């Protein structure tokens, strides 16, 4: 029995307690777990189930320590991961206590009784907490001589996640993650006692053959729905693989690919959505092997979505463009060319088009800040135009004003913008035209965390109670697609409690990119923010959009949020860029649709295109017509795309793994990343544009990402008479309250189309990932029972352009509305229907 | 110096003619080495021809000279190269780097990697001294079958490991021999 030192001169502040660990006095905040206090002292107590972001479970019993309270020792060693610190506690860990050490060794021996010890064929081998702690805290011999319990292995619990129950130590990290963090009915504990195991509803069926046979006949509705009727699916399943302390959960993608000591790790930033999650990219022999979640408490904590984790093989795809291509004037075919030749051809063509009717620039929404800046500067300096727009999606003039006045002027986290941490503590978070789980999964996780921990009231203005609504314990204010503006304007009438909550301190309104498709919605949101004082955050779907706004790839904005129409701002930029005063046109340029129309009417000659898919544009038919009519098209691309057939020159560019740069996430936070695969010879957009600029006698000074960012930073943000918060621009669009037109009423056999894209779909950055594609949500058409009445199992949704036939799932949508995924296999709405959110479509019973 | 001393010298020379000769006739007659000499590596096979290597990379981990490269692969029902889930899809040893220490052999958990007596590892270019799996795999003995093929000697990998020696006898490997020493014999 140890007695705590009699006298001590350690001050204990309010809310803290003093205890002794291994004879050392320590002050710890009340409620801290013993295992963390010990860790702060430098004593690592072995553990499996303990995870700082999950609730304590005390499942593995590996962290036993000896504890003494009020001078009386507890009769048995205690689990330090569930016990909180208390005043006067005396703790002895394995360092000073033989009892604790023996207890830990005993637990380790028990855990290893049924472990197959198949480390040589296990993906976790080399980075396995069980391996490491067995070496550090286990015995060299086992006294167990009987036959080990075996299970068939591996058991695929989704196309991506493989379960090996023999290796499992039942720490329940995965089940707690699914339950607490993701909220998906993904994986759970089954059976009891020695038969306890991890599994899913499907594996439970295998265990219980009787229930399986009785269920399987009736379960003809859908194969991917498990016997329990709940779809067996999660967008966050990859995290369970990462936090599994043994090799029980492994991924199909990384299966047997390499060992940790083969891998070189680089911190990186996810390129898929605007959350800008921290990642760790591991590569071997010049090839990315896997991506893991990085630890960034400010942004993604320790979690990332499956798309961010598994979708990276697009960069090594067979068809990737590695060499420049120039269209042969005689044969009309693209032919590989040298960089010199291709740049010459591109420069000549662009200069000719510029001196004719002009060139439009479409950088696309996946650019880094530096690349966006290069496009912005190239358009202004080399092409002498404001015809630049990165919005390769539905867009509107109203949205442009919204971006200029609300987003470009928002100073990011430092300037009081909404942050991830704000979502966690907000009294209310109103999501408008945003499906957080599909469009920004990290935002969804924060909303759910806030809703669980701090009672954040999450309100969604949408069409149906999607999984995200349910998992954020949210309230749905359903409206017809296109009726969002009316719903926002009328919030004081139809939801006075929400209106009241929005007036409280810290209230947050989150807007998705779909807002651009709803006339009047950006203005209505602006009015709502002005009226209630709630803070507004724009959460686009693509990683580069926020940075592109900052870099000024918009027809009305120069870099740093400077309005094109502001003479002072123009001359400031002209001075900084060292170009003749008065060179920058005083009139704003054209937006994407404006440019495409101008090409068709021969008011524009050429196009410089970045990562743009024509099928993402609001009118793919118009886009094809315009690209066909364009005099000269230069495409900067990674993979052959819908633009490639129209391109006169194709210049290959580097994927994010092969360049450095910065993404600006939706908060406005800069997320810099360095090059992962060095020396591949692939060039970033900014470098290609810089060289192209030199060929055209225009100096961009964007040779490297650092140079481009330095140039942008020296220019700084706009400080003049900004339209900041004053809604100058927005009121100029003159959409009075209530005038946000009611959505058109669908006639007989018609419906209003509601749509958004699912996280895992046919996106061009998700190619070559069959295991990931297998975890996508089912592609179904959703409509109310009344709307689905008489349609049968399948519905054909059509416009005059084409039709889509999908199975019907009855959902709580308003009557006369049909929801379809935007870009999933068999449901590519822009490409086939040419229609988007809020359009009127024909519906009929489909046969398939 | 005595008068017979020169003759004595001839006597020694003459006497040596009847002693056992220590000269090794290399390279005309074989390349002799002690039975446990650390020569080149060999990737052994199970008695039915399936590979013993599971691609675990422990040899590469153990190698102090970083001479070994391994990449694992996933056995499927259609293409099986080893019993169990995993096999060595890519296996390379760089003999420019190998120092013949044998730590890799000690590390091998399946006794797939062993060393044989062959030591004539010289070449006129660097590329050819990186030996790949095809070069390193043991020759097919009678009763063996070129993978990929299904497991012939058991239902799972446990049967192969637990019953290894009996299986070898069953396939006609002599009593005192193990499968992996066969090539050693052939060279000697």
mmCIF file of C-alpha atoms in Angstrom, chain B:
data_model
loop_
_atom_site.group_PDB
_atom_site.id
_atom_site.type_symbol
_atom_site.label_atom_id
_atom_site.label_comp_id
_atom_site.label_asym_id
_atom_site.label_seq_id
_atom_site.Cartn_x
_atom_site.Cartn_y
_atom_site.Cartn_z
ATOM 1 C CA UNK B 1 73.474 -29.595 -44.350
ATOM 2 C CA UNK B 2 73.882 -33.293 -44.865
ATOM 3 C CA UNK B 3 74.664 -35.059 -48.102
ATOM 4 C CA UNK B 4 71.281 -36.784 -48.337
ATOM 5 C CA UNK B 5 69.241 -33.672 -47.696
ATOM 6 C CA UNK B 6 68.384 -32.969 -51.394
ATOM 7 C CA UNK B 7 67.212 -36.555 -51.729
ATOM 8 C CA UNK B 8 65.107 -36.120 -48.567
ATOM 9 C CA UNK B 9 63.338 -33.255 -50.273
ATOM 10 C CA UNK B 10 62.465 -35.481 -53.200
ATOM 11 C CA UNK B 11 61.291 -38.014 -50.683
ATOM 12 C CA UNK B 12 58.736 -35.586 -49.293
ATOM 13 C CA UNK B 13 57.572 -34.804 -52.803
ATOM 14 C CA UNK B 14 57.344 -38.472 -53.660
ATOM 15 C CA UNK B 15 55.527 -39.203 -50.440
ATOM 16 C CA UNK B 16 52.837 -36.586 -51.248
ATOM 17 C CA UNK B 17 51.901 -38.532 -54.357
ATOM 18 C CA UNK B 18 50.210 -41.133 -52.177
ATOM 19 C CA UNK B 19 48.240 -38.644 -50.054
ATOM 20 C CA UNK B 20 44.672 -37.466 -50.686
ATOM 21 C CA UNK B 21 44.627 -34.501 -53.039
ATOM 22 C CA UNK B 22 43.128 -31.292 -51.613
ATOM 23 C CA UNK B 23 42.737 -29.635 -55.028
ATOM 24 C CA UNK B 24 39.144 -29.101 -56.164
ATOM 25 C CA UNK B 25 38.691 -29.465 -59.884
ATOM 26 C CA UNK B 26 36.599 -26.350 -60.297
ATOM 27 C CA UNK B 27 34.910 -25.570 -62.637
ATOM 28 C CA UNK B 28 35.470 -28.829 -64.537
ATOM 29 C CA UNK B 29 33.939 -30.965 -61.818
ATOM 30 C CA UNK B 30 31.036 -29.258 -60.038
ATOM 31 C CA UNK B 31 30.918 -26.372 -57.621
ATOM 32 C CA UNK B 32 31.598 -27.804 -54.197
ATOM 33 C CA UNK B 33 30.264 -26.247 -51.042
ATOM 34 C CA UNK B 34 29.497 -27.404 -47.537
ATOM 35 C CA UNK B 35 25.979 -28.783 -47.157
ATOM 36 C CA UNK B 36 24.864 -25.766 -45.156
ATOM 37 C CA UNK B 37 26.581 -23.195 -47.311
ATOM 38 C CA UNK B 38 24.620 -19.927 -47.811
ATOM 39 C CA UNK B 39 24.239 -19.987 -51.548
ATOM 40 C CA UNK B 40 21.431 -18.561 -53.567
ATOM 41 C CA UNK B 41 17.848 -18.619 -52.356
ATOM 42 C CA UNK B 42 15.108 -20.956 -53.331
ATOM 43 C CA UNK B 43 11.365 -20.560 -52.947
ATOM 44 C CA UNK B 44 10.074 -23.960 -52.003
ATOM 45 C CA UNK B 45 6.853 -25.665 -52.878
ATOM 46 C CA UNK B 46 4.353 -27.795 -51.103
ATOM 47 C CA UNK B 47 4.361 -31.429 -52.242
ATOM 48 C CA UNK B 48 1.561 -30.740 -54.729
ATOM 49 C CA UNK B 49 3.426 -27.847 -56.322
ATOM 50 C CA UNK B 50 1.653 -24.945 -54.601
ATOM 51 C CA UNK B 51 4.028 -22.249 -53.427
ATOM 52 C CA UNK B 52 4.925 -22.034 -49.786
ATOM 53 C CA UNK B 53 5.478 -18.284 -49.958
ATOM 54 C CA UNK B 54 2.589 -16.283 -48.517
ATOM 55 C CA UNK B 55 4.010 -12.898 -49.454
ATOM 56 C CA UNK B 56 4.294 -11.778 -45.848
ATOM 57 C CA UNK B 57 7.453 -9.722 -46.488
ATOM 58 C CA UNK B 58 9.087 -10.858 -43.259
ATOM 59 C CA UNK B 59 12.181 -11.768 -45.294
ATOM 60 C CA UNK B 60 12.276 -8.267 -46.719
ATOM 61 C CA UNK B 61 11.815 -6.894 -43.235
ATOM 62 C CA UNK B 62 14.644 -9.008 -41.859
ATOM 63 C CA UNK B 63 17.037 -8.245 -44.691
ATOM 64 C CA UNK B 64 19.836 -5.970 -43.459
ATOM 65 C CA UNK B 65 20.862 -5.122 -47.016
ATOM 66 C CA UNK B 66 17.393 -4.303 -48.344
ATOM 67 C CA UNK B 67 17.912 -6.849 -51.089
ATOM 68 C CA UNK B 68 14.451 -8.396 -51.101
ATOM 69 C CA UNK B 69 11.283 -7.005 -52.600
ATOM 70 C CA UNK B 70 7.939 -8.726 -52.068
ATOM 71 C CA UNK B 71 4.429 -7.842 -52.973
ATOM 72 C CA UNK B 72 1.573 -9.966 -51.715
ATOM 73 C CA UNK B 73 -1.392 -11.074 -53.748
ATOM 74 C CA UNK B 74 -4.847 -12.430 -53.148
ATOM 75 C CA UNK B 75 -5.518 -16.091 -53.987
ATOM 76 C CA UNK B 76 -8.856 -16.514 -55.677
ATOM 77 C CA UNK B 77 -10.862 -19.624 -56.378
ATOM 78 C CA UNK B 78 -9.899 -19.305 -60.040
ATOM 79 C CA UNK B 79 -6.200 -18.722 -59.525
ATOM 80 C CA UNK B 80 -4.605 -20.286 -56.478
ATOM 81 C CA UNK B 81 -0.855 -20.155 -56.005
ATOM 82 C CA UNK B 82 -0.537 -21.102 -52.338
ATOM 83 C CA UNK B 83 -2.787 -22.624 -49.705
ATOM 84 C CA UNK B 84 -4.687 -19.977 -47.748
ATOM 85 C CA UNK B 85 -5.608 -16.390 -48.595
ATOM 86 C CA UNK B 86 -2.350 -14.824 -49.565
ATOM 87 C CA UNK B 87 0.573 -15.550 -51.865
ATOM 88 C CA UNK B 88 3.680 -13.761 -53.008
ATOM 89 C CA UNK B 89 2.670 -12.136 -56.274
ATOM 90 C CA UNK B 90 5.990 -10.475 -56.878
ATOM 91 C CA UNK B 91 9.252 -11.708 -55.389
ATOM 92 C CA UNK B 92 12.662 -10.313 -56.208
ATOM 93 C CA UNK B 93 16.091 -10.729 -54.686
ATOM 94 C CA UNK B 94 18.833 -8.377 -55.740
ATOM 95 C CA UNK B 95 22.069 -10.365 -55.632
ATOM 96 C CA UNK B 96 24.111 -7.216 -55.986
ATOM 97 C CA UNK B 97 22.932 -6.381 -52.515
ATOM 98 C CA UNK B 98 22.493 -9.762 -50.878
ATOM 99 C CA UNK B 99 25.209 -10.467 -48.323
ATOM 100 C CA UNK B 100 24.172 -14.079 -47.830
ATOM 101 C CA UNK B 101 23.566 -13.688 -44.122
ATOM 102 C CA UNK B 102 20.510 -15.927 -44.103
ATOM 103 C CA UNK B 103 18.405 -13.763 -41.782
ATOM 104 C CA UNK B 104 15.634 -13.941 -44.371
ATOM 105 C CA UNK B 105 15.603 -17.710 -44.105
ATOM 106 C CA UNK B 106 15.323 -17.463 -40.342
ATOM 107 C CA UNK B 107 12.476 -14.987 -40.690
ATOM 108 C CA UNK B 108 10.436 -17.071 -43.103
ATOM 109 C CA UNK B 109 7.370 -18.360 -41.241
ATOM 110 C CA UNK B 110 6.485 -21.060 -43.774
ATOM 111 C CA UNK B 111 9.993 -22.325 -44.580
ATOM 112 C CA UNK B 112 9.351 -21.171 -48.078
ATOM 113 C CA UNK B 113 12.661 -19.390 -48.375
ATOM 114 C CA UNK B 114 15.787 -21.483 -47.969
ATOM 115 C CA UNK B 115 19.278 -21.291 -49.358
ATOM 116 C CA UNK B 116 20.922 -23.853 -51.599
ATOM 117 C CA UNK B 117 24.574 -24.467 -52.382
ATOM 118 C CA UNK B 118 24.640 -22.723 -55.708
ATOM 119 C CA UNK B 119 26.946 -19.741 -55.539
ATOM 120 C CA UNK B 120 27.854 -18.877 -59.109
ATOM 121 C CA UNK B 121 26.255 -15.487 -58.918
ATOM 122 C CA UNK B 122 28.134 -13.331 -61.331
ATOM 123 C CA UNK B 123 27.021 -11.580 -64.441
ATOM 124 C CA UNK B 124 28.020 -8.832 -66.803
ATOM 125 C CA UNK B 125 25.077 -6.552 -66.101
ATOM 126 C CA UNK B 126 23.125 -5.409 -63.090
ATOM 127 C CA UNK B 127 19.669 -6.173 -64.379
ATOM 128 C CA UNK B 128 20.252 -9.914 -64.606
ATOM 129 C CA UNK B 129 21.338 -10.066 -60.993
ATOM 130 C CA UNK B 130 17.891 -9.162 -59.790
ATOM 131 C CA UNK B 131 16.358 -12.600 -59.583
ATOM 132 C CA UNK B 132 12.627 -12.808 -59.836
ATOM 133 C CA UNK B 133 10.135 -15.367 -58.638
ATOM 134 C CA UNK B 134 10.487 -17.492 -61.771
ATOM 135 C CA UNK B 135 14.254 -17.771 -61.188
ATOM 136 C CA UNK B 136 13.933 -18.490 -57.497
ATOM 137 C CA UNK B 137 11.120 -21.028 -57.408
ATOM 138 C CA UNK B 138 12.144 -24.615 -56.767
ATOM 139 C CA UNK B 139 11.835 -26.945 -59.738
ATOM 140 C CA UNK B 140 8.742 -29.092 -59.952
ATOM 141 C CA UNK B 141 9.485 -32.522 -58.534
ATOM 142 C CA UNK B 142 7.582 -35.618 -59.527
ATOM 143 C CA UNK B 143 4.020 -35.328 -58.236
ATOM 144 C CA UNK B 144 4.076 -31.558 -58.340
ATOM 145 C CA UNK B 145 1.903 -29.479 -60.582
ATOM 146 C CA UNK B 146 2.538 -25.956 -61.815
ATOM 147 C CA UNK B 147 0.293 -23.462 -59.975
ATOM 148 C CA UNK B 148 -2.265 -22.007 -60.236
ATOM 149 C CA UNK B 149 -4.322 -25.002 -59.241
ATOM 150 C CA UNK B 150 -6.668 -25.862 -56.347
ATOM 151 C CA UNK B 151 -5.447 -27.316 -53.077
ATOM 152 C CA UNK B 152 -4.879 -31.014 -53.752
ATOM 153 C CA UNK B 153 -3.712 -32.164 -50.351
ATOM 154 C CA UNK B 154 -6.262 -30.753 -47.956
ATOM 155 C CA UNK B 155 -9.252 -28.561 -47.440
ATOM 156 C CA UNK B 156 -7.434 -25.579 -46.028
ATOM 157 C CA UNK B 157 -3.935 -24.328 -45.364
ATOM 158 C CA UNK B 158 -3.918 -25.914 -41.907
ATOM 159 C CA UNK B 159 -3.791 -29.358 -43.499
ATOM 160 C CA UNK B 160 -0.717 -28.349 -45.478
ATOM 161 C CA UNK B 161 1.157 -27.028 -42.469
ATOM 162 C CA UNK B 162 0.140 -29.619 -39.893
ATOM 163 C CA UNK B 163 0.630 -32.644 -42.150
ATOM 164 C CA UNK B 164 3.539 -31.312 -44.207
ATOM 165 C CA UNK B 165 6.082 -34.129 -43.672
ATOM 166 C CA UNK B 166 3.537 -36.921 -44.137
ATOM 167 C CA UNK B 167 2.257 -35.274 -47.280
ATOM 168 C CA UNK B 168 5.785 -35.139 -48.618
ATOM 169 C CA UNK B 169 6.283 -38.864 -47.973
ATOM 170 C CA UNK B 170 2.987 -39.541 -49.617
ATOM 171 C CA UNK B 171 4.218 -37.785 -52.742
ATOM 172 C CA UNK B 172 7.356 -39.936 -52.880
ATOM 173 C CA UNK B 173 9.974 -37.766 -51.201
ATOM 174 C CA UNK B 174 12.508 -40.131 -49.537
ATOM 175 C CA UNK B 175 12.554 -40.617 -45.750
ATOM 176 C CA UNK B 176 15.618 -38.589 -44.789
ATOM 177 C CA UNK B 177 14.872 -35.761 -47.191
ATOM 178 C CA UNK B 178 12.676 -32.738 -47.008
ATOM 179 C CA UNK B 179 11.273 -31.175 -50.099
ATOM 180 C CA UNK B 180 13.328 -28.034 -49.866
ATOM 181 C CA UNK B 181 16.802 -29.667 -49.908
ATOM 182 C CA UNK B 182 16.325 -31.367 -53.205
ATOM 183 C CA UNK B 183 18.090 -28.870 -55.415
ATOM 184 C CA UNK B 184 21.053 -28.876 -53.062
ATOM 185 C CA UNK B 185 21.396 -32.518 -53.878
ATOM 186 C CA UNK B 186 21.165 -31.856 -57.585
ATOM 187 C CA UNK B 187 24.000 -29.351 -57.595
ATOM 188 C CA UNK B 188 26.325 -31.529 -55.574
#
